[in-house]
Amino acid sequence: MFSGMSLLVLIIIFLAAAAAVWVAGIALSDTSDLLSERFGLGEALGGLILLAIATNLPEIAITVSAGLSHQLDIAIGNILGGIAIQTVVLALLDAVGLHGQPPLTWFAASLVLVLEGGLVIGVLIVAIMASMLSGAVSVAGVGPGDLLIVIFWGIGLWLLGKARTDLPWQEKGVAPGAQKGRGVAQAEKVKQAKDKGHSTTRTVVVFALASVVTLAAGVVLEQSGEAIATDWGLSGVLFGATFLAAATALPELSTGLAAVKLGDYQLAFSDIFGGNAFLPVLFIVASVLSGQSALPQATSVDIYEAGLGILLTTVYIWGLVFRPKRNAILGMGVDSFVVVVLYVLGTVGLIAISRP
């Protein structure tokens, strides 16, 4: 699509598509919250699936485009690299959104979030194990690993839904200093929509338009990104895990800052963990569209990215349990600072092992 264009033009196109993803992604998040409330989905399974799909439409578009063009290295790199960089978004929310206050994990404090982080780790472990299976065992390109990830994710969502309403071994109550109720941000969005007289029809139309823009921009990101990577001599895996993943994480940053501003710290965490748990489900999309199971095509670099995602998620799970109250450095908690350091070191390692 973009062959023959100069590098400068490609970069401008890439940045414009990233901006479109940013703006449309915010609209998607806002309208999906409203639709969830209007149709009574709430935090039931249907509402969780709708939110996961809406917040990951850029990644879906990139996966579809890469699958159709048989660029599985870009699809795999964007999925696994996206998990690591979206986890780093939490550190940015901690430093920027809560500068000078106790860390994000102090306010979020929720065992449900610990379970959500566990689901992210579980799905990634299944993906790593599935990458070791032979690609010859597949039906219409779908391998056993692709199916197992979808099943594992679905069961995990169902269990999370139950955990939000009843954990039989847990006494009811709120951790000292923690957020007292979940859903503050969504309630505020619903209130603002009612005050402005936004109808359900209008909300559906905005959601649909934002979806189209996000999908189109995602395809442009993948195609222009592939051309830029070729021009720079980067592998599709490395470009997908860094620049492409950063571009698709912009909506999460904006919606996360909005949630923190409204005091809905648990939502900020849940959006990241929920999106990260959903991303490996896209392997089945890449497999169907490319006609071959994606996971067996994963390289050592891809496994490295998955390991980095597990490592960063584990740090935040510990943070949610230990709840550091003081900021460590740069206005963020010690857990967020450790995540940033590990991500920087991990990216250096990623560049090193990506070299031929």
Short mmCIF file of C-alpha atoms in Angstrom, two decimals:
data_model
loop_
_atom_site.label_atom_id
_atom_site.label_comp_id
_atom_site.label_asym_id
_atom_site.label_seq_id
_atom_site.Cartn_x
_atom_site.Cartn_y
_atom_site.Cartn_z
CA MET A 1 0.00 0.00 0.00
CA PHE A 2 2.81 2.43 0.89
CA SER A 3 5.62 1.08 -1.25
CA GLY A 4 7.69 3.75 -2.99
CA MET A 5 6.89 6.50 -0.47
CA SER A 6 9.66 8.44 1.24
CA LEU A 7 10.49 7.77 4.88
CA LEU A 8 9.28 11.23 5.93
CA VAL A 9 5.87 10.69 4.33
CA LEU A 10 5.62 7.24 5.94
CA ILE A 11 6.37 8.68 9.38
CA ILE A 12 3.77 11.43 8.92
CA ILE A 13 1.17 8.83 7.88
CA PHE A 14 2.09 6.65 10.87
CA LEU A 15 1.78 9.56 13.32
CA ALA A 16 -1.54 10.68 11.79
CA ALA A 17 -2.92 7.15 12.13
CA ALA A 18 -1.68 7.01 15.74
CA ALA A 19 -3.48 10.29 16.48
CA ALA A 20 -6.68 8.91 14.92
CA VAL A 21 -6.38 5.79 17.08
CA TRP A 22 -5.89 7.98 20.15
CA VAL A 23 -8.96 10.16 19.58
CA ALA A 24 -11.23 7.34 18.37
CA GLY A 25 -10.03 5.08 21.17
CA ILE A 26 -11.14 7.57 23.80
CA ALA A 27 -14.57 7.81 22.15
CA LEU A 28 -14.79 4.01 22.08
CA SER A 29 -14.03 3.74 25.78
CA ASP A 30 -16.57 6.41 26.72
CA THR A 31 -19.37 5.04 24.54
CA SER A 32 -18.74 1.41 25.50
CA ASP A 33 -19.22 2.40 29.16
CA LEU A 34 -22.50 4.13 28.26
CA LEU A 35 -23.74 1.21 26.15
CA SER A 36 -22.85 -1.21 28.92
CA GLU A 37 -25.01 0.83 31.32
CA ARG A 38 -27.86 1.43 28.83
CA PHE A 39 -28.17 -2.28 27.96
CA GLY A 40 -27.67 -3.46 31.53
CA LEU A 41 -24.46 -5.36 30.82
CA GLY A 42 -22.49 -3.88 33.70
CA GLU A 43 -19.69 -6.17 34.85
CA ALA A 44 -21.43 -9.30 33.61
CA LEU A 45 -19.62 -11.47 31.08
CA GLY A 46 -21.15 -9.60 28.13
CA GLY A 47 -20.03 -6.24 29.47
CA LEU A 48 -16.48 -7.46 30.07
CA ILE A 49 -16.22 -8.87 26.55
CA LEU A 50 -17.61 -5.66 25.01
CA LEU A 51 -15.09 -3.57 26.94
CA ALA A 52 -12.20 -5.88 25.99
CA ILE A 53 -13.06 -5.71 22.29
CA ALA A 54 -13.70 -1.95 22.30
CA THR A 55 -10.45 -1.04 24.04
CA ASN A 56 -8.40 -3.33 21.80
CA LEU A 57 -9.82 -2.45 18.38
CA PRO A 58 -6.48 -0.98 17.21
CA GLU A 59 -4.75 -4.28 18.00
CA ILE A 60 -7.61 -6.17 16.33
CA ALA A 61 -7.21 -4.09 13.16
CA ILE A 62 -3.44 -4.61 13.11
CA THR A 63 -3.86 -8.35 13.67
CA VAL A 64 -6.43 -8.61 10.86
CA SER A 65 -4.24 -6.64 8.46
CA ALA A 66 -1.10 -8.59 9.37
CA GLY A 67 -2.95 -11.90 9.14
CA LEU A 68 -4.35 -11.16 5.69
CA SER A 69 -0.92 -10.09 4.43
CA HIS A 70 0.74 -13.10 6.12
CA GLN A 71 2.93 -10.80 8.23
CA LEU A 72 2.59 -12.95 11.35
CA ASP A 73 5.80 -11.56 12.85
CA ILE A 74 4.18 -8.12 13.12
CA ALA A 75 0.95 -9.55 14.54
CA ILE A 76 2.77 -11.62 17.16
CA GLY A 77 5.13 -8.78 18.07
CA ASN A 78 2.28 -6.29 18.46
CA ILE A 79 0.22 -8.65 20.62
CA LEU A 80 2.99 -9.70 23.01
CA GLY A 81 4.87 -6.40 22.93
CA GLY A 82 1.62 -4.54 23.53
CA ILE A 83 1.13 -6.32 26.85
CA ALA A 84 4.45 -5.08 28.19
CA ILE A 85 4.07 -1.48 27.05
CA GLN A 86 0.44 -1.22 28.21
CA THR A 87 1.58 -2.36 31.65
CA VAL A 88 4.07 0.53 31.64
CA VAL A 89 1.07 2.84 31.10
CA LEU A 90 0.20 2.16 34.75
CA ALA A 91 3.55 3.65 35.76
CA LEU A 92 2.77 6.78 33.73
CA LEU A 93 -0.63 7.04 35.42
CA ASP A 94 1.12 6.70 38.78
CA ALA A 95 3.70 9.40 38.02
CA VAL A 96 1.50 11.89 36.14
CA GLY A 97 -2.00 11.25 37.44
CA LEU A 98 -1.07 10.89 41.11
CA HIS A 99 2.07 12.99 41.37
CA GLY A 100 2.76 13.80 45.02
CA GLN A 101 0.07 11.42 46.33
CA PRO A 102 0.39 7.82 47.53
CA PRO A 103 1.01 5.33 44.69
CA LEU A 104 -1.69 3.93 42.41
CA THR A 105 -1.52 0.47 44.00
CA TRP A 106 -2.21 2.00 47.42
CA PHE A 107 -5.52 3.41 46.24
CA ALA A 108 -6.52 0.53 43.92
CA ALA A 109 -6.06 -2.24 46.54
CA SER A 110 -8.35 -5.00 45.33
CA LEU A 111 -8.08 -8.77 45.37
CA VAL A 112 -10.10 -8.85 42.15
CA LEU A 113 -7.29 -6.91 40.47
CA VAL A 114 -4.82 -9.49 41.77
CA LEU A 115 -6.96 -12.16 40.09
CA GLU A 116 -7.05 -10.11 36.87
CA GLY A 117 -3.26 -9.92 36.92
CA GLY A 118 -3.18 -13.67 37.48
CA LEU A 119 -5.34 -14.14 34.38
CA VAL A 120 -2.86 -12.11 32.31
CA ILE A 121 -0.01 -14.31 33.51
CA GLY A 122 -2.01 -17.50 32.94
CA VAL A 123 -2.95 -16.60 29.37
CA LEU A 124 0.67 -15.69 28.56
CA ILE A 125 1.93 -18.98 30.00
CA VAL A 126 -0.56 -20.88 27.82
CA ALA A 127 0.69 -18.88 24.81
CA ILE A 128 4.31 -19.76 25.58
CA MET A 129 3.47 -23.45 25.95
CA ALA A 130 1.38 -23.41 22.76
CA SER A 131 4.27 -21.88 20.80
CA MET A 132 6.17 -25.12 21.35
CA LEU A 133 3.51 -27.21 19.62
CA SER A 134 3.80 -28.26 15.99
CA GLY A 135 1.99 -26.08 13.48
CA ALA A 136 1.01 -29.21 11.58
CA VAL A 137 -1.72 -29.94 14.12
CA SER A 138 -4.40 -27.44 13.08
CA VAL A 139 -7.81 -27.14 11.45
CA ALA A 140 -8.33 -24.19 9.08
CA GLY A 141 -5.17 -22.71 10.55
CA VAL A 142 -6.44 -22.91 14.13
CA GLY A 143 -4.18 -24.91 16.40
CA PRO A 144 -4.93 -26.39 19.84
CA GLY A 145 -3.05 -23.54 21.51
CA ASP A 146 -5.28 -20.92 19.88
CA LEU A 147 -8.39 -22.66 21.18
CA LEU A 148 -6.94 -23.23 24.64
CA ILE A 149 -6.16 -19.52 25.04
CA VAL A 150 -9.75 -18.57 24.14
CA ILE A 151 -11.17 -21.16 26.55
CA PHE A 152 -8.79 -20.16 29.35
CA TRP A 153 -9.64 -16.47 28.86
CA GLY A 154 -13.40 -17.14 28.79
CA ILE A 155 -13.30 -19.18 31.99
CA GLY A 156 -11.13 -16.52 33.60
CA LEU A 157 -13.64 -13.78 32.75
CA TRP A 158 -16.47 -15.86 34.17
CA LEU A 159 -14.57 -16.40 37.42
CA LEU A 160 -13.71 -12.70 37.63
CA GLY A 161 -17.40 -11.89 37.30
CA LYS A 162 -18.12 -14.16 40.26
CA ALA A 163 -15.23 -12.71 42.25
CA ARG A 164 -16.63 -9.18 41.90
CA THR A 165 -19.85 -10.22 43.60
CA ASP A 166 -18.75 -12.88 46.06
CA LEU A 167 -15.48 -14.29 47.36
CA PRO A 168 -16.63 -16.77 50.04
CA TRP A 169 -13.41 -16.64 52.08
CA GLN A 170 -13.21 -12.84 52.10
CA GLU A 171 -14.90 -10.61 54.65
CA LYS A 172 -16.72 -7.66 53.16
CA GLY A 173 -14.93 -4.38 53.58
CA VAL A 174 -12.43 -1.98 52.09
CA ALA A 175 -8.69 -1.88 52.71
CA PRO A 176 -7.59 1.16 54.77
CA GLY A 177 -7.07 4.15 52.50
CA ALA A 178 -8.25 2.31 49.40
CA GLN A 179 -10.91 3.32 46.90
CA LYS A 180 -14.28 2.70 48.50
CA GLY A 181 -16.26 1.84 45.41
CA ARG A 182 -15.65 0.72 41.87
CA GLY A 183 -17.32 2.33 38.87
CA VAL A 184 -16.95 6.00 39.80
CA ALA A 185 -15.68 6.94 36.34
CA GLN A 186 -18.44 5.06 34.52
CA ALA A 187 -21.10 6.63 36.74
CA GLU A 188 -19.70 10.10 36.00
CA LYS A 189 -19.72 9.41 32.24
CA VAL A 190 -23.33 8.23 32.43
CA LYS A 191 -24.30 11.33 34.43
CA GLN A 192 -22.61 13.68 31.94
CA ALA A 193 -24.31 11.93 29.01
CA LYS A 194 -27.72 12.31 30.67
CA ASP A 195 -27.04 15.97 31.46
CA LYS A 196 -26.20 16.58 27.80
CA GLY A 197 -29.23 14.62 26.62
CA HIS A 198 -27.25 12.03 24.67
CA SER A 199 -29.63 9.33 23.46
CA THR A 200 -28.85 5.63 23.09
CA THR A 201 -29.08 6.00 19.31
CA ARG A 202 -26.49 8.78 19.32
CA THR A 203 -24.22 6.70 21.54
CA VAL A 204 -24.49 3.70 19.19
CA VAL A 205 -23.70 5.89 16.17
CA VAL A 206 -20.64 7.42 17.86
CA PHE A 207 -19.49 3.96 18.93
CA ALA A 208 -19.87 2.65 15.36
CA LEU A 209 -18.06 5.62 13.80
CA ALA A 210 -15.24 5.42 16.33
CA SER A 211 -14.94 1.70 15.62
CA VAL A 212 -14.63 2.29 11.87
CA VAL A 213 -12.02 5.03 12.36
CA THR A 214 -10.06 2.86 14.79
CA LEU A 215 -10.10 -0.15 12.49
CA ALA A 216 -9.06 1.90 9.45
CA ALA A 217 -6.32 3.69 11.38
CA GLY A 218 -5.10 0.36 12.75
CA VAL A 219 -4.68 -1.01 9.23
CA VAL A 220 -2.79 2.14 8.19
CA LEU A 221 -0.57 1.79 11.26
CA GLU A 222 0.30 -1.79 10.36
CA GLN A 223 0.95 -1.10 6.68
CA SER A 224 2.94 2.11 7.17
CA GLY A 225 4.75 0.58 10.14
CA GLU A 226 5.81 -2.39 8.03
CA ALA A 227 7.23 0.00 5.40
CA ILE A 228 9.07 2.05 8.06
CA ALA A 229 10.51 -1.10 9.66
CA THR A 230 11.79 -2.24 6.26
CA ASP A 231 13.35 1.17 5.59
CA TRP A 232 15.05 1.21 9.00
CA GLY A 233 16.15 -2.40 8.72
CA LEU A 234 14.15 -3.45 11.78
CA SER A 235 12.47 -6.81 12.15
CA GLY A 236 8.68 -6.86 12.16
CA VAL A 237 8.80 -8.34 15.66
CA LEU A 238 10.90 -5.50 17.08
CA PHE A 239 8.88 -2.74 15.39
CA GLY A 240 5.59 -4.33 16.42
CA ALA A 241 6.71 -4.68 20.03
CA THR A 242 7.91 -1.09 20.36
CA PHE A 243 6.67 1.68 18.05
CA LEU A 244 3.48 -0.07 16.94
CA ALA A 245 2.61 -1.20 20.46
CA ALA A 246 3.24 2.31 21.82
CA ALA A 247 0.92 3.85 19.21
CA THR A 248 -1.93 1.46 20.06
CA ALA A 249 -1.47 2.08 23.81
CA LEU A 250 -2.33 5.80 23.52
CA PRO A 251 -6.10 5.34 24.16
CA GLU A 252 -5.35 3.39 27.35
CA LEU A 253 -3.16 6.25 28.56
CA SER A 254 -5.89 8.85 27.99
CA THR A 255 -8.74 6.83 29.49
CA GLY A 256 -6.52 5.82 32.39
CA LEU A 257 -5.68 9.44 33.21
CA ALA A 258 -9.40 10.28 33.06
CA ALA A 259 -10.21 7.42 35.45
CA VAL A 260 -7.49 8.46 37.90
CA LYS A 261 -8.70 12.08 37.78
CA LEU A 262 -12.19 10.90 38.77
CA GLY A 263 -10.77 8.73 41.55
CA ASP A 264 -11.58 5.39 39.89
CA TYR A 265 -8.16 3.84 40.43
CA GLN A 266 -9.43 0.28 40.16
CA LEU A 267 -10.86 0.97 36.71
CA ALA A 268 -7.50 2.33 35.55
CA PHE A 269 -5.87 -0.93 36.62
CA SER A 270 -8.68 -3.14 35.33
CA ASP A 271 -8.64 -1.57 31.86
CA ILE A 272 -4.95 -2.43 31.48
CA PHE A 273 -5.11 -5.93 32.96
CA GLY A 274 -8.35 -6.71 31.12
CA GLY A 275 -6.94 -5.57 27.79
CA ASN A 276 -3.70 -7.47 28.33
CA ALA A 277 -5.56 -10.69 29.11
CA PHE A 278 -7.58 -10.29 25.90
CA LEU A 279 -4.68 -9.61 23.51
CA PRO A 280 -3.46 -13.25 23.22
CA VAL A 281 -7.01 -14.21 22.16
CA LEU A 282 -6.19 -12.41 18.89
CA PHE A 283 -3.79 -15.22 17.97
CA ILE A 284 -6.79 -17.21 16.78
CA VAL A 285 -7.78 -14.31 14.49
CA ALA A 286 -4.29 -14.18 12.98
CA SER A 287 -4.32 -17.96 12.53
CA VAL A 288 -7.67 -18.06 10.73
CA LEU A 289 -6.85 -15.17 8.38
CA SER A 290 -3.34 -16.35 7.52
CA GLY A 291 -4.34 -19.99 7.15
CA GLN A 292 -1.63 -21.20 9.53
CA SER A 293 -1.41 -21.37 13.30
CA ALA A 294 0.32 -18.20 14.50
CA LEU A 295 1.83 -19.38 17.77
CA PRO A 296 4.16 -22.04 16.30
CA GLN A 297 5.65 -19.22 14.21
CA ALA A 298 6.73 -17.40 17.38
CA THR A 299 10.46 -16.85 17.73
CA SER A 300 12.70 -16.61 20.78
CA VAL A 301 12.17 -12.84 20.62
CA ASP A 302 8.41 -13.33 20.95
CA ILE A 303 8.86 -15.64 23.93
CA TYR A 304 11.14 -12.99 25.46
CA GLU A 305 8.36 -10.40 25.08
CA ALA A 306 5.85 -12.72 26.74
CA GLY A 307 8.28 -13.25 29.61
CA LEU A 308 8.70 -9.49 30.00
CA GLY A 309 4.93 -9.06 30.13
CA ILE A 310 4.70 -11.71 32.86
CA LEU A 311 7.51 -10.06 34.83
CA LEU A 312 5.97 -6.58 34.75
CA THR A 313 2.52 -7.91 35.66
CA THR A 314 3.99 -9.83 38.61
CA VAL A 315 5.55 -6.64 40.00
CA TYR A 316 2.16 -4.92 40.02
CA ILE A 317 0.47 -7.93 41.61
CA TRP A 318 2.99 -7.66 44.43
CA GLY A 319 2.31 -3.93 44.60
CA LEU A 320 -1.43 -4.54 44.95
CA VAL A 321 -0.76 -6.95 47.81
CA PHE A 322 1.95 -5.01 49.69
CA ARG A 323 0.51 -1.54 48.85
CA PRO A 324 3.57 0.74 49.14
CA LYS A 325 2.39 4.04 50.61
CA ARG A 326 5.35 6.26 49.79
CA ASN A 327 6.53 7.42 46.40
CA ALA A 328 9.95 6.06 45.50
CA ILE A 329 11.26 8.38 42.79
CA LEU A 330 9.94 10.56 39.96
CA GLY A 331 6.60 10.84 41.75
CA MET A 332 5.73 7.15 41.41
CA GLY A 333 5.53 4.19 43.76
CA VAL A 334 8.38 1.73 44.13
CA ASP A 335 6.44 -0.87 42.13
CA SER A 336 5.94 1.50 39.19
CA PHE A 337 9.59 2.56 39.32
CA VAL A 338 10.69 -1.08 39.22
CA VAL A 339 8.36 -1.69 36.25
CA VAL A 340 9.90 1.23 34.32
CA VAL A 341 13.45 0.05 35.06
CA LEU A 342 12.63 -3.53 34.07
CA TYR A 343 10.94 -2.36 30.87
CA VAL A 344 13.93 -0.23 29.85
CA LEU A 345 16.33 -3.08 30.57
CA GLY A 346 13.99 -5.51 28.85
CA THR A 347 13.82 -3.33 25.74
CA VAL A 348 17.62 -3.13 25.61
CA GLY A 349 17.70 -6.91 25.82
CA LEU A 350 15.02 -7.15 23.13
CA ILE A 351 17.10 -5.03 20.76
CA ALA A 352 20.17 -7.13 21.53
CA ILE A 353 18.55 -10.49 20.79
CA SER A 354 16.74 -9.13 17.72
CA ARG A 355 19.99 -8.47 15.92
CA PRO A 356 20.79 -11.07 13.25
#
